[in-house]
Tab-separated table of C-alpha atoms in Angstrom:
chain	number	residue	atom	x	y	z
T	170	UNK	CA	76.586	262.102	161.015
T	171	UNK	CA	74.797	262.053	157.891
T	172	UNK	CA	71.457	262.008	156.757
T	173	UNK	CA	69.445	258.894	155.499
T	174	UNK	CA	66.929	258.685	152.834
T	175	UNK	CA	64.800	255.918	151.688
T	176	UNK	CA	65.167	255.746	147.487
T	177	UNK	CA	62.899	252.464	146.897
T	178	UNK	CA	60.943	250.179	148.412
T	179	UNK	CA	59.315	246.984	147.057
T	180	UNK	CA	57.885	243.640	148.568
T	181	UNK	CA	55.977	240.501	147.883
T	182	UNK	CA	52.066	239.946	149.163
T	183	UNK	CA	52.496	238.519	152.242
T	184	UNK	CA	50.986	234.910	152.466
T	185	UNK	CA	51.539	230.932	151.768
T	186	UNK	CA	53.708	230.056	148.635
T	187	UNK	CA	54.897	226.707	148.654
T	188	UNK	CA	55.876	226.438	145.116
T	189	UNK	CA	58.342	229.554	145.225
T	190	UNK	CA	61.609	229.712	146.340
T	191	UNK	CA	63.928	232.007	148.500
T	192	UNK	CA	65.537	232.720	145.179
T	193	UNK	CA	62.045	234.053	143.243
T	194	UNK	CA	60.835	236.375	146.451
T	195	UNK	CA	64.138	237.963	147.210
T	196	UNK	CA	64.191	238.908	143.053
T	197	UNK	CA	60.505	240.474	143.082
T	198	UNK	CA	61.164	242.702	146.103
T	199	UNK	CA	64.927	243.387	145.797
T	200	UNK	CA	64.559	244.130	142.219
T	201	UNK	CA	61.235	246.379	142.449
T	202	UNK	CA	62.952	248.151	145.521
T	203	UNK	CA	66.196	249.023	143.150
T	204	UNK	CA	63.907	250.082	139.968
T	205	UNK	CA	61.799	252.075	142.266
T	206	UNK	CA	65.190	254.030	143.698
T	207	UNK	CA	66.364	255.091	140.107
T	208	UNK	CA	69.728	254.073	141.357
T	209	UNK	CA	72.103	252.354	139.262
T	210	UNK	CA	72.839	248.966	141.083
T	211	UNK	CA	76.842	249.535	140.316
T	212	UNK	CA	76.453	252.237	143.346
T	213	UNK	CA	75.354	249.838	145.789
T	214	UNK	CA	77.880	249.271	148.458
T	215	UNK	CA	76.725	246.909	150.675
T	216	UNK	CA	73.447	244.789	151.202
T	217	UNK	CA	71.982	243.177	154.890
T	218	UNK	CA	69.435	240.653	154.710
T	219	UNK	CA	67.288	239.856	157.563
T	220	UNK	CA	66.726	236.035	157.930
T	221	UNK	CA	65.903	234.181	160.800
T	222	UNK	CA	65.015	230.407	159.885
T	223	UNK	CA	66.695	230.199	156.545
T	224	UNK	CA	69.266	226.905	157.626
T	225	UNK	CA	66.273	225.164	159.709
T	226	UNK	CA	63.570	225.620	157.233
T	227	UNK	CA	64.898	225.367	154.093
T	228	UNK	CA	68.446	223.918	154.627
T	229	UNK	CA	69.614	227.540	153.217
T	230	UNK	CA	72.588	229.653	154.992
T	231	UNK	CA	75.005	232.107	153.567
T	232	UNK	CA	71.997	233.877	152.552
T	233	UNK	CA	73.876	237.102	151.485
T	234	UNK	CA	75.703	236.316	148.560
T	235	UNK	CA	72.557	234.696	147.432
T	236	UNK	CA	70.911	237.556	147.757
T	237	UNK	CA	72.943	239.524	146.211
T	238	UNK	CA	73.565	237.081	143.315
T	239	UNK	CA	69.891	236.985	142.463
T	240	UNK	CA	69.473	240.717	142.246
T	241	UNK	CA	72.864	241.199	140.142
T	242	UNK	CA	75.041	242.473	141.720
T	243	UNK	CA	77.511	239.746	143.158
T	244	UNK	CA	80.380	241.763	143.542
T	245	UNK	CA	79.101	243.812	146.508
T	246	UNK	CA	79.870	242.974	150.015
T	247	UNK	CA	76.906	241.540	151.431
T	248	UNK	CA	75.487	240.370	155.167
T	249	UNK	CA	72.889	237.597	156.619
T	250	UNK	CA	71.798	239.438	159.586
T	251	UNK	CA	69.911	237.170	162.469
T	252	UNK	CA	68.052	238.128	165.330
T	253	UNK	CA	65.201	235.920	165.515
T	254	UNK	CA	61.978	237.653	164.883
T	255	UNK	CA	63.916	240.936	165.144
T	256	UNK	CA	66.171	240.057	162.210
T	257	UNK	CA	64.799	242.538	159.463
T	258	UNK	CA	64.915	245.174	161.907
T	259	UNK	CA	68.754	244.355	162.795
T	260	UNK	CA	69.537	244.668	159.181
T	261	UNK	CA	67.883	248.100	158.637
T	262	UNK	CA	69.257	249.041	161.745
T	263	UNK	CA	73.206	248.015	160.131
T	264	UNK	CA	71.522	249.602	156.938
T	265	UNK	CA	71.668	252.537	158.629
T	266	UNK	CA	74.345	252.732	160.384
T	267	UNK	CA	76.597	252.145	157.330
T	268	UNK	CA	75.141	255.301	155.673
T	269	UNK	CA	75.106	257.356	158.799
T	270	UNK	CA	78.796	256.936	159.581
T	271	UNK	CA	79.846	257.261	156.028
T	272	UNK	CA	80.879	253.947	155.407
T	273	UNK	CA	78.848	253.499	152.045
T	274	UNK	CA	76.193	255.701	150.084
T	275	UNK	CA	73.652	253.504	149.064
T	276	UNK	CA	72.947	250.648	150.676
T	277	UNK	CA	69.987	247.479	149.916
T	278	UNK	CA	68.445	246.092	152.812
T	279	UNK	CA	65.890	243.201	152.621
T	280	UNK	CA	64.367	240.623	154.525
T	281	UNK	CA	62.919	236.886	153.644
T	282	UNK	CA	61.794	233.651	154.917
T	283	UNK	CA	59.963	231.020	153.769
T	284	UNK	CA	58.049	229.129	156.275
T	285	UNK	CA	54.430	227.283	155.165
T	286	UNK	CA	55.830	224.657	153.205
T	287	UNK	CA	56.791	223.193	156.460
T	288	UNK	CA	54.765	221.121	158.977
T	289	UNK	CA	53.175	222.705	162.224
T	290	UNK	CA	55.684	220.747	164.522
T	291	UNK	CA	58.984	221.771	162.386
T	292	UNK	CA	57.910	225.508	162.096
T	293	UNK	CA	57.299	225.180	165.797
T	294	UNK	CA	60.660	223.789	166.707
T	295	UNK	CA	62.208	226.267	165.072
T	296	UNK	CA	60.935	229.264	166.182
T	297	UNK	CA	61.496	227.973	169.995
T	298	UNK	CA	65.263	227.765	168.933
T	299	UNK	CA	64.882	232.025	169.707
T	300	UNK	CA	64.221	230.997	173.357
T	301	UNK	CA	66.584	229.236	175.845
T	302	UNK	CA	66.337	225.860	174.339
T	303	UNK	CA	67.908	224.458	177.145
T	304	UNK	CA	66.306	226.019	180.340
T	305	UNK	CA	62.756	227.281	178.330
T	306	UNK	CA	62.006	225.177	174.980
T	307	UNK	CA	63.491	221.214	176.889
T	308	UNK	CA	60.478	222.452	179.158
T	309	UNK	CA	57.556	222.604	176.543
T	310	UNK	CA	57.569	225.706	176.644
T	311	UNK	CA	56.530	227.475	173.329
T	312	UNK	CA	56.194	231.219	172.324
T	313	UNK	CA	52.452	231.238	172.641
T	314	UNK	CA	52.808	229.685	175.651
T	315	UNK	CA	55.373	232.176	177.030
T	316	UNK	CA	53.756	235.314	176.297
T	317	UNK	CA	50.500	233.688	177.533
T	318	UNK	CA	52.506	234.233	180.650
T	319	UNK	CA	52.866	237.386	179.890
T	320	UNK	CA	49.634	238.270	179.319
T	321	UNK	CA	48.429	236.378	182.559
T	322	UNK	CA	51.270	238.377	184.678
T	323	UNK	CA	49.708	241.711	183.149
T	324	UNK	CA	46.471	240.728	184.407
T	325	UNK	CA	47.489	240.647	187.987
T	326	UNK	CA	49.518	243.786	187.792
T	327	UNK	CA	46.985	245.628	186.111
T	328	UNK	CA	43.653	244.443	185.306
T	329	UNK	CA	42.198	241.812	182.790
T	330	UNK	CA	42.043	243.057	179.610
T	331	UNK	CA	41.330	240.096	177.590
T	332	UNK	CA	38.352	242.061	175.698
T	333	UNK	CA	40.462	244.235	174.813
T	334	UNK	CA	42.830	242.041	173.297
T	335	UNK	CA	40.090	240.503	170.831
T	336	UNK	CA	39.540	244.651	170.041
T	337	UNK	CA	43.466	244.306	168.643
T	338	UNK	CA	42.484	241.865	166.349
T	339	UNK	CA	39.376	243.154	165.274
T	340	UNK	CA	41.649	246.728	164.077
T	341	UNK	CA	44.621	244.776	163.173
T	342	UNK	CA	41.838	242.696	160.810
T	343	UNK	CA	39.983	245.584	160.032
T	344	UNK	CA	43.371	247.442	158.758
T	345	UNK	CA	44.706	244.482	156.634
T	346	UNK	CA	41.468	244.123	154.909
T	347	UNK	CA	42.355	247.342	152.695
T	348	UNK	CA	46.130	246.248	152.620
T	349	UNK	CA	46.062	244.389	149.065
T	350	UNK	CA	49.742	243.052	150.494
T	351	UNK	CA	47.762	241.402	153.099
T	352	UNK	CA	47.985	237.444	154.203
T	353	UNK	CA	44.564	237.667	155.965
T	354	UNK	CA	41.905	240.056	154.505
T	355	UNK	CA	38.961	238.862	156.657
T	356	UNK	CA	37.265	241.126	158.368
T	357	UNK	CA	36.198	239.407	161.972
T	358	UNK	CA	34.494	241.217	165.449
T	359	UNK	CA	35.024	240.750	169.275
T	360	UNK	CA	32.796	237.501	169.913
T	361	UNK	CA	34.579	235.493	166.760
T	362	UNK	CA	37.834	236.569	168.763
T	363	UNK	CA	36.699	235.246	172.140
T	364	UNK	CA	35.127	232.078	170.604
T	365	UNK	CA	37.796	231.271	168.969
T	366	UNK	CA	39.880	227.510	169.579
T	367	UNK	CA	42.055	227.885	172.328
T	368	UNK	CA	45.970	227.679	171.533
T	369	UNK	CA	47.047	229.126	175.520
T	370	UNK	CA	45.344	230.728	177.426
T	371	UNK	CA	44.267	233.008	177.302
T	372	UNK	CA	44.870	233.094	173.856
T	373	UNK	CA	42.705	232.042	170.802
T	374	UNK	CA	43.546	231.188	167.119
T	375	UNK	CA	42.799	235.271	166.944
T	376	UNK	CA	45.692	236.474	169.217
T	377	UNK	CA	48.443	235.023	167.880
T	378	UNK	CA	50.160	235.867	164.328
T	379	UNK	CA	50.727	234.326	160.923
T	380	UNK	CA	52.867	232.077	159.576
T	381	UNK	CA	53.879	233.673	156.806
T	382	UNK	CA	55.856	233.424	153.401
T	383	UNK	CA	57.542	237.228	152.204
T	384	UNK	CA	59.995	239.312	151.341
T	385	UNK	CA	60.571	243.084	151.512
T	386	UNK	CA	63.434	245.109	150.444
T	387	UNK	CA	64.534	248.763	150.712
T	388	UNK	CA	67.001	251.206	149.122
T	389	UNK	CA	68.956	253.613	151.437
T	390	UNK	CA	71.207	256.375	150.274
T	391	UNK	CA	72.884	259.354	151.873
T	392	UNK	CA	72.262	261.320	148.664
T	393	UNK	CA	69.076	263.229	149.104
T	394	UNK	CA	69.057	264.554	145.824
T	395	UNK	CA	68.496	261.341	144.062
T	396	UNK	CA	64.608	261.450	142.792
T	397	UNK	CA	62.259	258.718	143.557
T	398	UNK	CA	58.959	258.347	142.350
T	399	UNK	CA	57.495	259.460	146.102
T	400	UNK	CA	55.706	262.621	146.554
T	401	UNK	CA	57.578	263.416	149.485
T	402	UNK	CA	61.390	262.329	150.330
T	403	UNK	CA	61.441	259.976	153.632
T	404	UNK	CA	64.341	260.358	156.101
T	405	UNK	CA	64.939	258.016	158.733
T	406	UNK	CA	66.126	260.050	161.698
T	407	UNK	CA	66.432	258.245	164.586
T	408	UNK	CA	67.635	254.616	164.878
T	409	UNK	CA	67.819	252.341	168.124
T	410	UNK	CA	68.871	248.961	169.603
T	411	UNK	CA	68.148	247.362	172.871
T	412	UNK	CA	68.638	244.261	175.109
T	413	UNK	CA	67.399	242.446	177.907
T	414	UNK	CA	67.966	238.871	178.786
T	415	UNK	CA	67.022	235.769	176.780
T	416	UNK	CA	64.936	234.189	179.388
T	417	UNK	CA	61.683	235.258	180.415
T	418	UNK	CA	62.847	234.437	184.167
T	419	UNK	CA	65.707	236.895	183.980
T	420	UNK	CA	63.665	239.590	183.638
T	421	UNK	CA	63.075	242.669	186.154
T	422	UNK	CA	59.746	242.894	184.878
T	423	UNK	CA	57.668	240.549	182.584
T	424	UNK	CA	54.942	243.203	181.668
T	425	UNK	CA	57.292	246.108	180.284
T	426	UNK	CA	59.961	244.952	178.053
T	427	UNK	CA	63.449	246.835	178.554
T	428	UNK	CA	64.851	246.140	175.266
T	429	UNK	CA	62.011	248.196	173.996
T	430	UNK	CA	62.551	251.479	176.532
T	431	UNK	CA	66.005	251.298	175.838
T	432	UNK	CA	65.848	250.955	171.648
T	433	UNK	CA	62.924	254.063	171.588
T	434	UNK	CA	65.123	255.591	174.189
T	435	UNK	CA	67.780	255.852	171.471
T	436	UNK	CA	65.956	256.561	168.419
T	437	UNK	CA	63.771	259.174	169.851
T	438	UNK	CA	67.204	260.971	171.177
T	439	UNK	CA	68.736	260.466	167.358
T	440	UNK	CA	65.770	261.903	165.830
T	441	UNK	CA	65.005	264.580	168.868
T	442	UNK	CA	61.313	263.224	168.888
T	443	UNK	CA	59.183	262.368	171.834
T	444	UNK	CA	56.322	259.790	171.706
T	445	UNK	CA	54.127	262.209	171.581
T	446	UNK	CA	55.288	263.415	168.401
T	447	UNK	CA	54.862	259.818	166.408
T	448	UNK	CA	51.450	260.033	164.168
T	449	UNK	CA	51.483	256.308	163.489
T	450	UNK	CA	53.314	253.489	164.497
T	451	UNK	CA	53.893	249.687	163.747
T	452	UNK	CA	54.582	247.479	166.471
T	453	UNK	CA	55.213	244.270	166.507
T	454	UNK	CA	52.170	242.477	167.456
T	455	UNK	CA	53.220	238.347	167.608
T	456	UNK	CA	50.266	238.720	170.063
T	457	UNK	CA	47.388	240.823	170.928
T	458	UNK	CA	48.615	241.204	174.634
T	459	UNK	CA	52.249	242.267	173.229
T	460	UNK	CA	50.923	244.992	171.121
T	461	UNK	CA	49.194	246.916	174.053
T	462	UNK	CA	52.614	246.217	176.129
T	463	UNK	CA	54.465	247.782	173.500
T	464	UNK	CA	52.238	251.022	173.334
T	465	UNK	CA	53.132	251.401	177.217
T	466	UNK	CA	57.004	250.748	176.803
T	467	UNK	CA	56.817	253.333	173.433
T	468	UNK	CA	55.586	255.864	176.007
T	469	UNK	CA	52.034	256.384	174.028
T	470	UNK	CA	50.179	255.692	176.931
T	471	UNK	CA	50.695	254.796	180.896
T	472	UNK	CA	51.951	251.546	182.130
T	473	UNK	CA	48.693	249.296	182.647
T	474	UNK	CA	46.617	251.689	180.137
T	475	UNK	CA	47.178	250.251	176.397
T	476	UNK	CA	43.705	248.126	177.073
T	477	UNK	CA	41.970	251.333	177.566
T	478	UNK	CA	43.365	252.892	174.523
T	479	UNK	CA	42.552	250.287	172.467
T	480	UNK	CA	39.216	250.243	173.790
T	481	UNK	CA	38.354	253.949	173.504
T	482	UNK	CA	39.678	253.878	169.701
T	483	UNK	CA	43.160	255.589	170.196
T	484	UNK	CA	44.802	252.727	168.157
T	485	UNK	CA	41.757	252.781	165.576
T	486	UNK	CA	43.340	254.089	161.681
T	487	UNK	CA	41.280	257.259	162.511
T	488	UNK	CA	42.266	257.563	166.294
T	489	UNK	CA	45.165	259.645	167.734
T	490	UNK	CA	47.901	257.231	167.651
T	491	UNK	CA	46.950	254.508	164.724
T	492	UNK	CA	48.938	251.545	165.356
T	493	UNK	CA	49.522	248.769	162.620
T	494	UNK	CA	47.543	250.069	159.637
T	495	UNK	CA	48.793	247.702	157.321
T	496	UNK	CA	47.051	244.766	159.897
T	497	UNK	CA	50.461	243.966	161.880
T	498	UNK	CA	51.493	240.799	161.800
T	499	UNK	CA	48.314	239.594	163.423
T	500	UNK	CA	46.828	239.854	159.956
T	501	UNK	CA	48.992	241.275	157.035
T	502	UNK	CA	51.813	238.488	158.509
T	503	UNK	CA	54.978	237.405	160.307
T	504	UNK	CA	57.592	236.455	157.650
T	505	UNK	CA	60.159	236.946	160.253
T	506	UNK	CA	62.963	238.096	158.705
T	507	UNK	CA	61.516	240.437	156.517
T	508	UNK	CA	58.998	241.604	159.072
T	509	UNK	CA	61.152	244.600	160.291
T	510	UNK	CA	61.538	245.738	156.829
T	511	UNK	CA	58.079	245.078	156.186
T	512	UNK	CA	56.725	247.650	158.890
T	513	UNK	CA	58.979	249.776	157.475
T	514	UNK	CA	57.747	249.873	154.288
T	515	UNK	CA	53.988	250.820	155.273
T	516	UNK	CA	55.362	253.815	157.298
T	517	UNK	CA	57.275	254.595	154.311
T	518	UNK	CA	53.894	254.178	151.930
T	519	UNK	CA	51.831	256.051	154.828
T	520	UNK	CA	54.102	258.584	154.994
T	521	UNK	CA	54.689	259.791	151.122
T	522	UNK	CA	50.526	259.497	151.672
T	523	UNK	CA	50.040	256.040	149.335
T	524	UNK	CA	48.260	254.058	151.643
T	525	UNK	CA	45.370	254.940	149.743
T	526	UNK	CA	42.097	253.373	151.806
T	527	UNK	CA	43.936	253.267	154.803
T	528	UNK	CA	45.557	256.078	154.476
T	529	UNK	CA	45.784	257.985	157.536
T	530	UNK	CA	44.466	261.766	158.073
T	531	UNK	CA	48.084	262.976	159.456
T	532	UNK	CA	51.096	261.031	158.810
T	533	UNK	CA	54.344	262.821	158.832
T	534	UNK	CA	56.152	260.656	161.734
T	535	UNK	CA	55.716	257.411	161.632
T	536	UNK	CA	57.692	254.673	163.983
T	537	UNK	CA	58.712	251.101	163.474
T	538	UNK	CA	58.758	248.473	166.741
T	539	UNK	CA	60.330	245.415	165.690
T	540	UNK	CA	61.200	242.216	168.996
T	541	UNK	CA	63.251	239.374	168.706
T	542	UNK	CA	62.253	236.262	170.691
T	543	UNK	CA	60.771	237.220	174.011
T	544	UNK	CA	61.540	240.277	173.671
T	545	UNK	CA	65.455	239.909	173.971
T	546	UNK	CA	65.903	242.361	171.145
T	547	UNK	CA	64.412	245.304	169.981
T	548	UNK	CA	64.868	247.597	166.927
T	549	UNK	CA	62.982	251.029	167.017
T	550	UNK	CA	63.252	253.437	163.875
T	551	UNK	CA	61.676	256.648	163.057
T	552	UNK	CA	60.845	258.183	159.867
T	553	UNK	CA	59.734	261.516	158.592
T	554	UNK	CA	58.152	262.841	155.555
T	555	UNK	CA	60.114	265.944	153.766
C-alpha cells in the first residue's frame, strides 16, 4: 500500500456566522488548503466532504458537487460523507483509503456545517437524530443527557471525578486561548466550572461543547515529492474505523467505548505505533467526562485513571501526553462535520512545529480521535512528521 502525505491544509476561525453561507466557508478553506498544496487542482481525483446536518439545518443535501463546484473543479467525482459527529473523520478516513489503495493521487477532503443561525430547540432536534430516535430521542433523551449517564455510570465503576472534569475545561480553555482559530478564547478556572448553570447533571454550561459554525479542508497526495510550504513533510500512517451499537443500552460497557479500542486498534497496527509512542493527541471531547474516557480506551492511561491524569497535569500542553492543544471542541468548537478534519489540521500545524504559543516541546506523532453519536463510530488517525 502506498504512502500518504498531507500537501495543504486550510480552515475558517471556528465560531458563529450567521450571515455566511455553506458556499463562502467551504471556498476559504478548500481554496487556502489547494493554494497551500502547490497542486494544480486539474490533478485532483476525488473530493469527500464531511457533513452531518447539512439537509436539517440548512435545507442543503448533495453537498459534494457543491463543494466541488465552489472550489472549481466540477468535473471531479466527489462524496457527502455522514456519520454524525464522526463525519469529517469518515471522510479523511475514505480520503485515505483512496490514496492508499491506489485508486487516485491527490485527493481534497473537507468538512462543514453551519449550525448558529438556528434556534436552540432545532439544533437540538437535530443532533438527537444521531441517536435512536425511536427507542432514545421519543424518550427525551438528549446527548447531554446521555453521556451524563455516562459520566454518572463512571462514577460508580470508578470513583467521582467531577473535579476533574472542570480541570478538562480549564486546559481545553487554557489551550484555545492561544489558538487565534478559536470559538472561545476565555480563559476560566475550576470554581467558574463547578458554578456553572446546570444543563445535566452532572454537567455545567462548562462540560459540554460548542455550537459551532466552520469549515476545514485538507490536500492528500501519494506523491511525496510535491513541496509544500511545511518545514517538515506529514505522513499519515495509520488509519482506523470502529463500531459498536447505536444505543447506549446495547452496549457491553457504557464507560469504555468499543468503537474507539477497535478504530486505535487498527491505526496503531497500520502505522506499527503503540500508545505510548503518540506525543499529542486530539480527542474528541463533546464532554469533559468523554475526553478522560477516551484517554483510557486510547490506551494512555488505565481504565478508571484519565481523572488522575488530568489532575496530575499529564494532559496539560507541557505534560507527557498533551491532549487537545488547539482547546478541543470544548473551546476551539464542534462544527461537526468538519470537526474530524479540524483535529487533524492542529496535529498537522503541531507537527511541522507552527503552533507557535502552543506549540508543544516534542511533537513528532500526533493522533486524531474523532466519535459519532454515542459513540457508535469512531475514526482514529495517526500522523508523523518527516
Amino acid at each position: 500500500m502506498r504512502d500518504v502525505f498531507v500537501a495543504g491544509i486550510g480552515e475558517t476561525p471556528m465560531g458563529r456566522y450567521p450571515e455566511r453561507g455553506l458556499h463562502a466557508m467551504i471556498e476559504e478553506a478548500g481554496s487556502q488548503a489547494i493554494r497551500e498544496s502547490g497542486i494544480d487542482p486539474a490533478r485532483i481525483g476525488a473530493a469527500y466532504i464531511g457533513n452531518f446536518a447539512g439537509q436539517a439545518l440548512t435545507g442543503q443535501a448533495h453537498l459534494g458537487p457543491l463543494m466541488a463546484e465552489t472550489l472549481g473543479i466540477a468535473d471531479v467525482p466527489a462524496l457527502r460523507v455522514e456519520g454524525a459527529c464522526a463525519s469529517g473523520g469518515l471522510a479523511l478516513f475514505q480520503a485515505v483509503q483512496a490514496i492508499r489503495h491506489g485508486i487516485h493521487d491527490v485527493v481534497l477532503v473537507g468538512g462543514v456545517e453551519k449550525m448558529t443561525h438556528q434556534t436552540t430547540a432545532v439544533v437540538t432536534g437535530a443532533l438527537t437524530s444521531a441517536m435512536d430516535v425511536e427507542f432514545e430521542a421519543q424518550s427525551g433523551l438528549t446527548f447531554p443527557g446521555i453521556f451524563a449517564m455516562v459520566a454518572n455510570r463512571y462514577f460508580h465503576e470508578h470513583r467521582n471525578v467531577r473535579r476533574e472534569m472542570a480541570q478538562v475545561a480549564v486546559q481545553s480553555h487554557d489551550n484555545a486561548a492561544l489558538n487565534p482559530h478559536a470559538q472561545l478564547r476565555k480563559r476560566i478556572d475550576v470554581d467558574k466550572v463547578l458554578s456553572a448553570p446546570a444543563i445535566a447533571d452532572p454537567f455545567g454550561l462548562y462540560d459540554c461543547s460548542l455550537v459551532t459554525d466552520g469549515a476545514a479542508f485538507m490536500v492528500l497526495t501519494a506523491d511525496s515529492l510535491i513541496s509544500a510550504p511545511a518545514t517538515r513533510r506529514v505522513r499519515i500512517t495509520g488509519s482506523g474505523h470502529g463500531g459498536d451499537s447505536l444505543t447506549l443500552h446495547g452496549r457491553q460497557s457504557q464507560t469504555s467505548f468499543r468503537a474507539t479500542r477497535q478504530a486505535a486498534a487498527a491505526a496503531y497496527g497500520q502505522a506499527g505505533r503503540s500508545a505510548g509512542d503518540i506525543d499529542l493527541t486530539e480527542v474528541h471531547d463533546c464532554f469533559t467526562i468523554t475526553q478522560i474516557i477516551n484517554t483510557e480506551d486510547l490506551g494512555f492511561f488505565a481504565a478508571g485513571r484519565g481523572g488522575d491524569a488530568v489532575a496530575e497535569g499529564r494532559t496539560a500542553r507541557g505534560g507527557d501526553k498533551p491532549i487537545n492543544t488547539s482547546g478541543g471542541l470544548k473551546a476551539k468548537g464542534h462544527p461537526v462535520g468538519a470537526t474530524g478534519i479540524s483535529q487533524a489540521i492542529e496535529i498537522v500545524t503541531q507537527l511541522r512545529g507552527d503552533a507557535g504559543e502552543r506549540q508543544v516541546v516534542k511533537a513528532d506523532v500526533g493522533l486524531t480521535h474523532n466519535l459519532g453519536g454515542t459513540a457508535g463510530t469512531c475514526v482514529v488517525n495517526i500522523f508523523e512528521g518527516e
